[in-house]
Amino acid sequence: MAAATCKTSPIPTNLNHPHRPKPHIPRFQTVRCASRQTPKTSSKTLAHGDPSPAFRSVTAFAPATVANLGPGFDFLGCAVDGVGDTVTVAVDPAVPAGTLSISSISGTATSAAKLSRDPLWNCAGIAGIAAMRALGVRSIGLSLHLEKGLPLGSGLGSSAASAAAAAVAVNGLFGGRLSLGELVRAGLESEKKVSGYHADNIAPSIMGGFVLIRSYDPLELLRLEFPAGQDLYFVLVSPEFEAPTKKMRAALPPEVKMKDHVQNSSQAAALVAAVVQGDVRVLGSAMSSDGIVEPRRAPLIPGMAGVKKAAIQAGAFGCTISGAGPTAVAVIDGEDKGKEIGDRMVEAFLSEGKLKASATVARLDRFGARVINSNAD
């Protein structure tokens, strides 16, 4: 099967005008991917051409994500700090060569109990196998342990976080030979099987920050740089309610009116501009202005309309559904204010939807999935 080769290049956006001062405008980082037939070569390979492991075991963490961000349905998402999944991958002589086995799953009780240990039906397993294939691993067997930090069906990219952590852990075990784009493709193998071929969770979970999917064929990803030194907080309020992605996608309209398309396109463009300019107020306003997807999904989440109203009244710059839901996400520029907004949103879920909920305030994750531990012994 063809692997992928990807090039990353910064695209400057400063305008050179003789009568205008040159402002500092953040850059877009583009990842372009194309298929190719053979894996990259390495100076460290086994005699039969396989890459040699750099460690005995590697542990990687991948952050939760907020997909869509209102009008950015299936093409925009971002990573949030502090919550996510962890995967440990180890060289295991007991596992058949060229294969991967899931040794154990722990963490969030309800999530761990529902997940299969069959690597062909587990998000971490599918992505880990895809990463092995991209690396050309044929003569070494691996075992994988998944620690779930995210609940299933929450709208926080639970499946993508498992896939991202697994792909990065396998890549790290062999010295980090895959590019960001190849890692995203490995994660997409998992997403395609469990929730559909869309990268608005897996791309930001791996790359960090805000990521815009410009194209799926060929895959082209634009990382949007939110200005350094500026704070952006997400208030994530998750009710005790499951919103299956398939059910939430089935609620979407088969056709969109021209005026709605124009309105949503303008809001999505404003959202992108607000990200690179660091304008949290405009970012929140645009995020709250989806006129196509949110109106269809919100009625399926008890109390969602009241929760959004409560967030705005409490001072949030914007509020919408995170991914397919049921988590509601609001944005603000201060942590203390975020905690207050979260309390009001939790109260609204209970009073308006009769649902218990919990709130978390998290910063933008600017780094994405990363190796957090390695063992050479």
Short mmCIF file of N, CA, C and O in Angstrom, two decimals, residues 88 90 92 95 100-105 117 142-146:
data_model
loop_
_atom_site.label_atom_id
_atom_site.label_comp_id
_atom_site.label_asym_id
_atom_site.label_seq_id
_atom_site.Cartn_x
_atom_site.Cartn_y
_atom_site.Cartn_z
N THR A 88 1.20 3.83 25.23
CA THR A 88 2.55 3.29 25.36
C THR A 88 2.70 2.13 24.40
O THR A 88 1.87 1.21 24.37
N ALA A 90 5.49 -0.79 22.92
CA ALA A 90 6.75 -1.46 23.27
C ALA A 90 7.07 -2.57 22.29
O ALA A 90 6.16 -3.21 21.73
N ASP A 92 7.80 -6.15 21.48
CA ASP A 92 7.33 -7.33 22.22
C ASP A 92 7.61 -8.59 21.41
O ASP A 92 6.93 -8.87 20.41
N VAL A 95 4.76 -10.96 20.32
CA VAL A 95 3.80 -10.56 19.30
C VAL A 95 4.36 -10.91 17.92
O VAL A 95 5.53 -10.63 17.64
N LEU A 100 0.69 -5.79 15.57
CA LEU A 100 0.54 -5.02 16.80
C LEU A 100 -0.58 -5.65 17.63
O LEU A 100 -1.63 -6.01 17.10
N SER A 101 -0.34 -5.76 18.93
CA SER A 101 -1.33 -6.32 19.86
C SER A 101 -1.66 -5.29 20.93
O SER A 101 -0.77 -4.57 21.41
N ILE A 102 -2.94 -5.17 21.28
CA ILE A 102 -3.34 -4.28 22.38
C ILE A 102 -3.32 -5.09 23.67
O ILE A 102 -4.13 -5.99 23.86
N SER A 103 -2.37 -4.77 24.53
CA SER A 103 -2.20 -5.55 25.76
C SER A 103 -3.21 -5.17 26.83
O SER A 103 -3.69 -6.03 27.58
N SER A 104 -3.57 -3.88 26.91
CA SER A 104 -4.50 -3.44 27.95
C SER A 104 -5.05 -2.06 27.64
O SER A 104 -4.45 -1.29 26.88
N ILE A 105 -6.20 -1.77 28.25
CA ILE A 105 -6.83 -0.45 28.14
C ILE A 105 -7.27 -0.04 29.54
O ILE A 105 -7.90 -0.81 30.26
N ARG A 117 -10.26 -4.74 22.28
CA ARG A 117 -8.81 -4.93 22.27
C ARG A 117 -8.33 -5.54 20.95
O ARG A 117 -7.15 -5.80 20.79
N LEU A 142 4.81 -5.43 18.07
CA LEU A 142 4.64 -4.39 19.08
C LEU A 142 3.41 -4.66 19.93
O LEU A 142 2.40 -5.18 19.44
N SER A 143 3.50 -4.30 21.21
CA SER A 143 2.32 -4.32 22.08
C SER A 143 1.99 -2.89 22.47
O SER A 143 2.87 -2.03 22.57
N LEU A 144 0.71 -2.64 22.69
CA LEU A 144 0.23 -1.28 22.92
C LEU A 144 -0.68 -1.24 24.16
O LEU A 144 -1.54 -2.11 24.33
N HIS A 145 -0.46 -0.25 25.00
CA HIS A 145 -1.36 0.02 26.13
C HIS A 145 -1.99 1.38 25.92
O HIS A 145 -1.31 2.37 25.67
N LEU A 146 -3.32 1.44 26.01
CA LEU A 146 -4.07 2.68 25.84
C LEU A 146 -4.64 3.14 27.17
O LEU A 146 -5.32 2.37 27.85
#
